GROMACS .gro file of C-alpha atoms in nm:
model
  415
    1MET     CA    1   0.388   4.294  -9.336
    2PHE     CA    2   0.118   4.274  -9.069
    3PHE     CA    3   0.198   4.516  -8.788
    4GLN     CA    4  -0.135   4.524  -8.602
    5VAL     CA    5  -0.249   4.162  -8.615
    6LYS     CA    6  -0.543   4.109  -8.379
    7THR     CA    7  -0.707   3.801  -8.236
    8SER     CA    8  -1.069   3.719  -8.324
    9GLU     CA    9  -1.183   3.834  -7.980
   10GLU     CA   10  -1.000   4.166  -8.015
   11VAL     CA   11  -1.159   4.229  -8.354
   12GLN     CA   12  -1.507   4.151  -8.225
   13GLY     CA   13  -1.445   4.388  -7.935
   14LEU     CA   14  -1.338   4.669  -8.170
   15LEU     CA   15  -1.642   4.624  -8.391
   16LYS     CA   16  -1.871   4.667  -8.090
   17GLY     CA   17  -1.767   5.031  -8.093
   18PHE     CA   18  -1.990   5.092  -8.396
   19GLY     CA   19  -2.360   5.148  -8.336
   20PRO     CA   20  -2.684   5.207  -8.527
   21ARG     CA   21  -2.671   5.444  -8.822
   22GLY     CA   22  -2.985   5.649  -8.756
   23GLU     CA   23  -3.358   5.592  -8.766
   24GLU     CA   24  -3.661   5.649  -8.985
   25THR     CA   25  -4.038   5.617  -8.965
   26ILE     CA   26  -4.203   5.358  -9.190
   27ALA     CA   27  -4.548   5.216  -9.256
   28ILE     CA   28  -4.620   4.889  -9.076
   29GLU     CA   29  -4.671   4.718  -9.414
   30GLU     CA   30  -4.296   4.760  -9.467
   31ALA     CA   31  -4.190   4.674  -9.113
   32ILE     CA   32  -4.131   4.298  -9.134
   33HIS     CA   33  -3.782   4.212  -8.997
   34ARG     CA   34  -3.718   4.580  -8.915
   35ILE     CA   35  -3.582   4.677  -8.573
   36VAL     CA   36  -3.772   4.917  -8.348
   37SER     CA   37  -3.566   5.223  -8.256
   38ARG     CA   38  -3.790   5.360  -7.979
   39GLU     CA   39  -4.029   5.220  -7.723
   40ILE     CA   40  -4.384   5.173  -7.853
   41THR     CA   41  -4.676   5.184  -7.608
   42ALA     CA   42  -5.044   5.103  -7.649
   43GLY     CA   43  -5.254   5.415  -7.694
   44GLU     CA   44  -5.573   5.223  -7.619
   45ASP     CA   45  -5.691   4.891  -7.478
   46LEU     CA   46  -5.669   4.586  -7.704
   47PRO     CA   47  -5.937   4.470  -7.735
   48ASP     CA   48  -6.125   4.782  -7.639
   49PHE     CA   49  -6.436   4.584  -7.533
   50SER     CA   50  -6.498   4.250  -7.363
   51ARG     CA   51  -6.595   3.987  -7.618
   52SER     CA   52  -6.684   3.622  -7.648
   53SER     CA   53  -6.419   3.368  -7.746
   54MET     CA   54  -6.681   3.103  -7.829
   55ASP     CA   55  -7.019   3.063  -7.997
   56GLY     CA   56  -7.278   3.027  -7.722
   57TYR     CA   57  -7.478   3.230  -7.474
   58ALA     CA   58  -7.374   3.527  -7.263
   59VAL     CA   59  -7.484   3.470  -6.903
   60ARG     CA   60  -7.425   3.563  -6.543
   61ALA     CA   61  -7.189   3.290  -6.424
   62LYS     CA   62  -7.367   3.251  -6.091
   63ASP     CA   63  -7.688   3.159  -6.274
   64THR     CA   64  -7.517   2.842  -6.401
   65PHE     CA   65  -7.359   2.726  -6.074
   66GLY     CA   66  -7.446   2.363  -6.005
   67ALA     CA   67  -7.575   2.294  -6.356
   68THR     CA   68  -7.521   1.936  -6.478
   69ASP     CA   69  -7.659   1.704  -6.745
   70SER     CA   70  -7.904   1.557  -6.496
   71LEU     CA   71  -7.989   1.890  -6.330
   72PRO     CA   72  -7.958   2.169  -6.588
   73ALA     CA   73  -8.009   2.540  -6.527
   74PHE     CA   74  -8.298   2.699  -6.719
   75LEU     CA   75  -8.246   3.048  -6.859
   76GLU     CA   76  -8.474   3.280  -7.052
   77LEU     CA   77  -8.349   3.421  -7.383
   78SER     CA   78  -8.351   3.800  -7.395
   79GLY     CA   79  -8.201   3.864  -7.739
   80ASP     CA   80  -7.903   3.825  -7.970
   81VAL     CA   81  -7.570   4.007  -8.008
   82VAL     CA   82  -7.531   4.141  -8.362
   83MET     CA   83  -7.170   4.125  -8.482
   84GLY     CA   84  -7.009   4.464  -8.527
   85ARG     CA   85  -7.260   4.644  -8.309
   86ALA     CA   86  -7.296   4.723  -7.940
   87PRO     CA   87  -7.558   4.491  -7.790
   88THR     CA   88  -7.891   4.638  -7.687
   89ALA     CA   89  -7.996   4.339  -7.478
   90VAL     CA   90  -7.910   4.329  -7.108
   91VAL     CA   91  -7.840   4.009  -6.916
   92SER     CA   92  -8.025   4.014  -6.586
   93ALA     CA   93  -8.086   3.736  -6.332
   94GLY     CA   94  -8.203   3.417  -6.506
   95ASN     CA   95  -8.144   3.554  -6.857
   96ALA     CA   96  -7.913   3.464  -7.145
   97VAL     CA   97  -7.822   3.634  -7.475
   98ARG     CA   98  -7.717   3.443  -7.786
   99ILE     CA   99  -7.362   3.547  -7.893
  100SER     CA  100  -7.109   3.450  -8.160
  101THR     CA  101  -6.730   3.435  -8.135
  102GLY     CA  102  -6.597   3.790  -8.126
  103GLY     CA  103  -6.929   3.942  -8.028
  104MET     CA  104  -6.935   4.219  -7.766
  105LEU     CA  105  -7.034   4.095  -7.420
  106PRO     CA  106  -7.368   4.254  -7.325
  107GLU     CA  107  -7.421   4.450  -7.009
  108GLY     CA  108  -7.477   4.229  -6.705
  109ALA     CA  109  -7.301   3.922  -6.850
  110ASP     CA  110  -6.969   3.798  -6.711
  111ALA     CA  111  -6.927   3.462  -6.889
  112VAL     CA  112  -7.022   3.265  -7.200
  113VAL     CA  113  -7.159   2.911  -7.203
  114MET     CA  114  -7.043   2.716  -7.508
  115LEU     CA  115  -7.315   2.629  -7.757
  116GLU     CA  116  -7.268   2.252  -7.714
  117TYR     CA  117  -7.368   2.274  -7.346
  118CYS     CA  118  -7.694   2.454  -7.423
  119HIS     CA  119  -8.020   2.310  -7.559
  120ASP     CA  120  -8.342   2.475  -7.664
  121VAL     CA  121  -8.641   2.399  -7.446
  122ASP     CA  122  -8.870   2.629  -7.645
  123GLU     CA  123  -8.837   2.955  -7.841
  124LYS     CA  124  -8.772   3.155  -7.523
  125THR     CA  125  -8.592   2.910  -7.294
  126ILE     CA  126  -8.264   2.715  -7.297
  127GLU     CA  127  -8.122   2.460  -7.059
  128VAL     CA  128  -7.754   2.478  -6.958
  129SER     CA  129  -7.590   2.147  -6.867
  130ARG     CA  130  -7.253   2.281  -6.753
  131ALA     CA  131  -7.156   2.555  -6.509
  132VAL     CA  132  -6.914   2.832  -6.609
  133ALA     CA  133  -6.684   3.046  -6.396
  134PRO     CA  134  -6.679   3.425  -6.412
  135MET     CA  135  -6.498   3.543  -6.731
  136GLU     CA  136  -6.491   3.191  -6.875
  137ASN     CA  137  -6.485   3.198  -7.259
  138VAL     CA  138  -6.448   3.576  -7.245
  139ILE     CA  139  -6.164   3.795  -7.366
  140ALA     CA  140  -6.176   4.098  -7.138
  141ARG     CA  141  -6.108   4.455  -7.240
  142GLY     CA  142  -5.732   4.509  -7.244
  143ASP     CA  143  -5.651   4.137  -7.211
  144ASP     CA  144  -5.399   4.161  -7.497
  145PHE     CA  145  -5.258   4.502  -7.409
  146ALA     CA  146  -5.390   4.759  -7.164
  147LYS     CA  147  -5.364   5.127  -7.252
  148GLY     CA  148  -5.018   5.260  -7.163
  149THR     CA  149  -4.853   4.915  -7.169
  150VAL     CA  150  -4.514   4.889  -7.340
  151VAL     CA  151  -4.581   4.676  -7.648
  152PHE     CA  152  -4.234   4.682  -7.807
  153GLN     CA  153  -3.897   4.792  -7.678
  154ARG     CA  154  -3.602   4.944  -7.858
  155GLY     CA  155  -3.420   4.666  -8.039
  156ASP     CA  156  -3.721   4.438  -8.095
  157THR     CA  157  -3.740   4.282  -8.443
  158MET     CA  158  -4.077   4.295  -8.613
  159ARG     CA  159  -4.248   3.962  -8.689
  160PRO     CA  160  -4.584   3.903  -8.861
  161GLN     CA  161  -4.767   3.873  -8.526
  162ASP     CA  162  -4.607   4.197  -8.408
  163ILE     CA  163  -4.733   4.384  -8.712
  164GLY     CA  164  -5.077   4.238  -8.642
  165VAL     CA  165  -5.069   4.388  -8.292
  166LEU     CA  166  -4.975   4.728  -8.434
  167ALA     CA  167  -5.268   4.709  -8.674
  168GLY     CA  168  -5.502   4.613  -8.390
  169LEU     CA  169  -5.388   4.918  -8.194
  170GLY     CA  170  -5.436   5.148  -8.494
  171ILE     CA  171  -5.064   5.224  -8.517
  172GLU     CA  172  -4.993   5.285  -8.885
  173LYS     CA  173  -4.628   5.392  -8.868
  174ILE     CA  174  -4.340   5.305  -8.636
  175PRO     CA  175  -3.984   5.430  -8.574
  176VAL     CA  176  -3.714   5.184  -8.684
  177PHE     CA  177  -3.339   5.185  -8.729
  178ARG     CA  178  -3.226   5.251  -9.082
  179ARG     CA  179  -3.100   4.954  -9.278
  180PRO     CA  180  -2.726   5.017  -9.321
  181LYS     CA  181  -2.595   5.095  -9.667
  182VAL     CA  182  -2.282   4.899  -9.756
  183THR     CA  183  -2.070   5.023 -10.044
  184ILE     CA  184  -1.871   4.739 -10.201
  185ILE     CA  185  -1.566   4.839 -10.404
  186SER     CA  186  -1.415   4.558 -10.607
  187THR     CA  187  -1.048   4.624 -10.684
  188GLY     CA  188  -0.790   4.449 -10.900
  189ASP     CA  189  -0.657   4.500 -11.252
  190GLU     CA  190  -0.719   4.132 -11.319
  191VAL     CA  191  -1.091   4.149 -11.230
  192ILE     CA  192  -1.336   4.193 -11.518
  193PRO     CA  193  -1.717   4.226 -11.544
  194ILE     CA  194  -1.904   3.897 -11.539
  195HIS     CA  195  -2.047   3.940 -11.893
  196ARG     CA  196  -1.696   3.929 -12.043
  197LYS     CA  197  -1.494   3.618 -12.114
  198PRO     CA  198  -1.167   3.622 -11.919
  199LYS     CA  199  -0.840   3.639 -12.106
  200PRO     CA  200  -0.531   3.470 -11.965
  201GLY     CA  201  -0.462   3.616 -11.620
  202GLN     CA  202  -0.811   3.761 -11.580
  203VAL     CA  203  -1.098   3.654 -11.352
  204ARG     CA  204  -1.463   3.752 -11.337
  205ASP     CA  205  -1.586   3.964 -11.049
  206ILE     CA  206  -1.712   3.713 -10.790
  207ASN     CA  207  -1.662   3.907 -10.469
  208SER     CA  208  -1.887   4.206 -10.523
  209TYR     CA  209  -2.179   3.982 -10.620
  210ALA     CA  210  -2.124   3.738 -10.334
  211LEU     CA  211  -2.077   4.016 -10.077
  212SER     CA  212  -2.384   4.202 -10.206
  213ALA     CA  213  -2.591   3.887 -10.160
  214PHE     CA  214  -2.444   3.847  -9.812
  215CYS     CA  215  -2.555   4.202  -9.724
  216LEU     CA  216  -2.907   4.135  -9.850
  217GLN     CA  217  -2.918   3.815  -9.645
  218CYS     CA  218  -2.827   4.019  -9.336
  219GLY     CA  219  -3.088   4.288  -9.405
  220ALA     CA  220  -2.840   4.553  -9.523
  221ILE     CA  221  -2.853   4.749  -9.849
  222PRO     CA  222  -2.556   4.677 -10.078
  223VAL     CA  223  -2.427   4.940 -10.317
  224ARG     CA  224  -2.201   4.796 -10.584
  225THR     CA  225  -1.980   5.059 -10.742
  226GLY     CA  226  -1.838   4.842 -11.017
  227LEU     CA  227  -1.473   4.761 -11.070
  228CYS     CA  228  -1.189   4.985 -10.957
  229GLU     CA  229  -0.838   4.996 -11.098
  230ASP     CA  230  -0.548   4.907 -10.874
  231ASN     CA  231  -0.409   5.257 -10.836
  232PHE     CA  232  -0.404   5.508 -10.555
  233ASP     CA  233  -0.615   5.783 -10.712
  234ALA     CA  234  -0.890   5.551 -10.839
  235ILE     CA  235  -0.927   5.370 -10.506
  236ARG     CA  236  -0.914   5.690 -10.303
  237GLU     CA  237  -1.184   5.854 -10.514
  238ALA     CA  238  -1.404   5.547 -10.486
  239VAL     CA  239  -1.364   5.544 -10.107
  240ARG     CA  240  -1.429   5.918 -10.082
  241GLU     CA  241  -1.753   5.891 -10.276
  242ALA     CA  242  -1.859   5.586 -10.076
  243LEU     CA  243  -1.806   5.761  -9.743
  244GLU     CA  244  -2.046   6.037  -9.847
  245GLY     CA  245  -2.345   5.814  -9.899
  246CYS     CA  246  -2.300   5.490  -9.708
  247ASP     CA  247  -2.260   5.357  -9.355
  248THR     CA  248  -1.967   5.122  -9.412
  249VAL     CA  249  -1.723   5.055  -9.696
  250TRP     CA  250  -1.598   4.713  -9.800
  251LEU     CA  251  -1.294   4.702 -10.030
  252SER     CA  252  -1.284   4.364 -10.196
  253GLY     CA  253  -0.945   4.252 -10.324
  254GLY     CA  254  -0.590   4.342 -10.246
  255SER     CA  255  -0.458   4.006 -10.129
  256SER     CA  256  -0.103   4.075 -10.238
  257VAL     CA  257   0.134   4.260 -10.007
  258GLY     CA  258   0.160   4.547 -10.254
  259ALA     CA  259  -0.215   4.581 -10.285
  260ARG     CA  260  -0.254   4.575  -9.906
  261ASP     CA  261   0.004   4.849  -9.878
  262MET     CA  262  -0.192   5.048 -10.138
  263THR     CA  263  -0.512   5.009  -9.934
  264VAL     CA  264  -0.339   5.132  -9.618
  265LYS     CA  265  -0.190   5.429  -9.807
  266VAL     CA  266  -0.533   5.521  -9.938
  267LEU     CA  267  -0.684   5.502  -9.590
  268ASN     CA  268  -0.397   5.703  -9.442
  269SER     CA  269  -0.475   5.984  -9.686
  270PHE     CA  270  -0.805   6.056  -9.508
  271GLU     CA  271  -0.790   6.297  -9.217
  272GLY     CA  272  -0.871   6.140  -8.882
  273MET     CA  273  -0.835   5.783  -9.008
  274LYS     CA  274  -0.777   5.521  -8.738
  275LEU     CA  275  -0.622   5.194  -8.851
  276LEU     CA  276  -0.781   4.943  -8.615
  277VAL     CA  277  -0.668   4.614  -8.761
  278HIS     CA  278  -0.395   4.520  -9.011
  279GLY     CA  279  -0.432   4.145  -9.013
  280ILE     CA  280  -0.636   3.898  -8.806
  281ALA     CA  281  -0.496   3.581  -8.652
  282ILE     CA  282  -0.733   3.356  -8.847
  283SER     CA  283  -0.722   3.127  -9.148
  284PRO     CA  284  -0.847   3.198  -9.402
  285GLY     CA  285  -0.872   3.577  -9.385
  286LYS     CA  286  -0.549   3.691  -9.222
  287PRO     CA  287  -0.492   3.988  -9.460
  288THR     CA  288  -0.805   4.170  -9.342
  289ILE     CA  289  -0.779   4.544  -9.277
  290ILE     CA  290  -1.023   4.743  -9.063
  291ALA     CA  291  -1.015   5.120  -9.029
  292GLU     CA  292  -1.241   5.395  -8.897
  293ILE     CA  293  -1.309   5.722  -9.080
  294ASN     CA  294  -1.575   5.965  -8.960
  295ASN     CA  295  -1.715   5.700  -8.726
  296LYS     CA  296  -1.764   5.464  -9.021
  297ALA     CA  297  -1.595   5.127  -9.050
  298LEU     CA  298  -1.396   5.041  -9.360
  299PHE     CA  299  -1.295   4.684  -9.433
  300GLY     CA  300  -1.020   4.569  -9.665
  301LEU     CA  301  -1.123   4.212  -9.738
  302PRO     CA  302  -0.911   3.934  -9.890
  303GLY     CA  303  -0.922   3.896 -10.266
  304HIS     CA  304  -1.005   3.526 -10.254
  305ALA     CA  305  -1.384   3.491 -10.252
  306ALA     CA  306  -1.389   3.206  -9.999
  307ALA     CA  307  -1.168   3.396  -9.754
  308ALA     CA  308  -1.371   3.715  -9.796
  309LEU     CA  309  -1.698   3.532  -9.730
  310ILE     CA  310  -1.564   3.355  -9.422
  311VAL     CA  311  -1.449   3.688  -9.280
  312ALA     CA  312  -1.795   3.824  -9.361
  313GLU     CA  313  -1.966   3.531  -9.187
  314VAL     CA  314  -1.752   3.548  -8.873
  315PHE     CA  315  -1.709   3.924  -8.827
  316LEU     CA  316  -1.934   4.122  -9.061
  317LYS     CA  317  -2.254   3.936  -8.979
  318PRO     CA  318  -2.255   4.049  -8.612
  319PHE     CA  319  -2.120   4.388  -8.722
  320LEU     CA  320  -2.414   4.442  -8.958
  321ALA     CA  321  -2.655   4.329  -8.688
  322ARG     CA  322  -2.511   4.586  -8.448
  323ILE     CA  323  -2.521   4.883  -8.688
  324SER     CA  324  -2.874   4.776  -8.788
  325GLY     CA  325  -2.978   4.833  -8.425
  326ASP     CA  326  -3.004   4.463  -8.340
  327GLU     CA  327  -2.802   4.495  -8.021
  328LYS     CA  328  -3.002   4.222  -7.845
  329THR     CA  329  -2.884   3.943  -8.074
  330SER     CA  330  -2.571   4.081  -8.242
  331ASP     CA  331  -2.354   3.865  -8.013
  332LYS     CA  332  -2.575   3.563  -8.080
  333CYS     CA  333  -2.649   3.599  -8.449
  334HIS     CA  334  -2.475   3.272  -8.536
  335GLN     CA  335  -2.662   2.947  -8.490
  336TYR     CA  336  -2.472   2.637  -8.388
  337VAL     CA  337  -2.536   2.265  -8.388
  338LYS     CA  338  -2.339   1.992  -8.210
  339ALA     CA  339  -2.190   1.724  -8.435
  340GLU     CA  340  -1.929   1.450  -8.425
  341LEU     CA  341  -1.619   1.507  -8.633
  342ALA     CA  342  -1.591   1.250  -8.911
  343ARG     CA  343  -1.211   1.263  -8.938
  344ASN     CA  344  -0.899   1.423  -8.795
  345ILE     CA  345  -0.817   1.784  -8.884
  346GLU     CA  346  -0.471   1.933  -8.848
  347SER     CA  347  -0.420   2.302  -8.772
  348ALA     CA  348  -0.130   2.538  -8.716
  349SER     CA  349  -0.122   2.691  -8.370
  350GLY     CA  350  -0.125   3.065  -8.322
  351ARG     CA  351  -0.436   3.132  -8.531
  352ASP     CA  352  -0.804   3.046  -8.529
  353ASP     CA  353  -0.872   2.808  -8.814
  354TYR     CA  354  -1.222   2.807  -8.967
  355VAL     CA  355  -1.275   2.471  -9.137
  356ARG     CA  356  -1.560   2.424  -9.384
  357VAL     CA  357  -1.776   2.119  -9.310
  358LYS     CA  358  -2.079   1.943  -9.453
  359LEU     CA  359  -2.324   1.760  -9.230
  360HIS     CA  360  -2.486   1.422  -9.266
  361SER     CA  361  -2.653   1.166  -9.038
  362SER     CA  362  -2.519   0.816  -8.979
  363GLU     CA  363  -2.668   0.561  -8.739
  364GLY     CA  364  -2.850   0.833  -8.547
  365ARG     CA  365  -2.543   1.057  -8.518
  366LEU     CA  366  -2.487   1.394  -8.684
  367LEU     CA  367  -2.145   1.393  -8.847
  368ALA     CA  368  -1.935   1.692  -8.957
  369GLU     CA  369  -1.729   1.603  -9.263
  370PRO     CA  370  -1.445   1.848  -9.340
  371VAL     CA  371  -1.450   1.993  -9.692
  372PHE     CA  372  -1.086   2.006  -9.786
  373GLY     CA  373  -0.942   2.218 -10.062
  374LYS     CA  374  -0.725   2.522 -10.114
  375SER     CA  375  -0.843   2.813  -9.902
  376GLY     CA  376  -0.920   3.034 -10.203
  377LEU     CA  377  -1.159   2.789 -10.369
  378ILE     CA  378  -1.520   2.903 -10.347
  379SER     CA  379  -1.633   2.548 -10.435
  380THR     CA  380  -1.544   2.446 -10.079
  381LEU     CA  381  -1.798   2.695  -9.947
  382VAL     CA  382  -2.060   2.583 -10.195
  383ALA     CA  383  -2.022   2.225 -10.066
  384ALA     CA  384  -2.022   2.328  -9.698
  385GLN     CA  385  -2.310   2.384  -9.459
  386GLY     CA  386  -2.112   2.552  -9.184
  387LEU     CA  387  -1.778   2.620  -9.017
  388VAL     CA  388  -1.590   2.455  -8.734
  389LYS     CA  389  -1.349   2.675  -8.543
  390ILE     CA  390  -1.016   2.532  -8.426
  391ASN     CA  391  -0.884   2.762  -8.154
  392ARG     CA  392  -0.539   2.910  -8.197
  393ASN     CA  393  -0.401   2.719  -7.896
  394GLU     CA  394  -0.497   2.384  -8.051
  395GLU     CA  395  -0.305   2.186  -8.310
  396GLY     CA  396  -0.611   2.014  -8.451
  397LEU     CA  397  -0.923   1.815  -8.376
  398TYR     CA  398  -0.975   1.441  -8.366
  399LYS     CA  399  -1.218   1.205  -8.533
  400GLY     CA  400  -1.514   1.138  -8.303
  401GLN     CA  401  -1.467   1.463  -8.110
  402GLU     CA  402  -1.781   1.668  -8.050
  403VAL     CA  403  -1.764   2.006  -8.222
  404SER     CA  404  -1.988   2.311  -8.255
  405VAL     CA  405  -2.074   2.385  -8.617
  406MET     CA  406  -2.149   2.748  -8.705
  407LEU     CA  407  -2.432   2.704  -8.955
  408PHE     CA  408  -2.464   2.904  -9.273
  409LYS     CA  409  -2.802   3.074  -9.308
  410GLY     CA  410  -3.050   2.846  -9.477
  411PHE     CA  411  -2.930   2.532  -9.305
  412GLU     CA  412  -3.058   2.611  -8.955
  413GLU     CA  413  -3.376   2.404  -8.993
  414LYS     CA  414  -3.224   2.134  -9.213
  415VAL     CA  415  -3.003   1.961  -8.957
   0.00000   0.00000   0.00000
């Protein structure tokens, strides 16, 4: 019996009550995709000297004003800029200094004339056939980031270019939110290890492997505890141990009413337990249980692999984003694409129905083709590229209707 059935919106609201699970300091080499936990500011200017962005000649811009192909400006060479060293030459009125891309702008210069607009007259003189404006072809000190500027804010996700900036600023380590540890407990007397051949009535353990991969895909750290017998003491001990070393516990299995009752009894045995959800008004995935113990979320997921993974996609993906510190995008972590429904879909009112679909193009249109099959079949998910939600106040969708397809990760750039 479901006595605390919640809508999808209510469940998402409840899960927003869980936040990041702490922080750590890591080397920038390990920081890709990690989420900054504190504001990071520039301790120095980047770059910390003005430099040329082109090969050419460092000049005073006003010495080139009016220069054209037919009436060039003539400048006297006063030296070269050696890469990696501070220039010794000074640019005074009527002078120029040869400079390469990245070279430090010499004293007196405020612009660089590109090499192709300069021609040698003799060993000491060049002619300039194009005028330059002050600071043209120059990257000024602090142009990227001035000292004291906020470079990254709490919640920013590190990308390759971001790590490059940190290196340029000499920042070797940064504070980030810890990646959440997810303990996955696979229950069921009928579930056996994958290396064994099932006997009649037995099935291999699909859920813990699929859910572990899902965690890795979301940037979390899965901890598989192996199989757990369907009895109170075994499940309780597994949950107790999990709570000591993880940030959230996922119990996989328990689709039968008796098993669900067992899960609730186990959770009730922990002091301070709050049963948040005992059933969600969705299909598949109605028999989902969510509880809170010691400010940690525990999920009792359906035993059918397809149902468990759909619940994970819809609810646990934004949940993991939030407890990973990704508060900026946790509400927008799903990517959608508009498509035209290829055929009618019926649905029972009173629940949100998540229909698996595959996508294909036809005559310039993107079509969403429902993947029909029994809700517990994982083959339907293998064939699908995303989900279409039918709201609980609708009785179905019609062929030709425009729908939003929630894309599975990996298909975002393929449609």
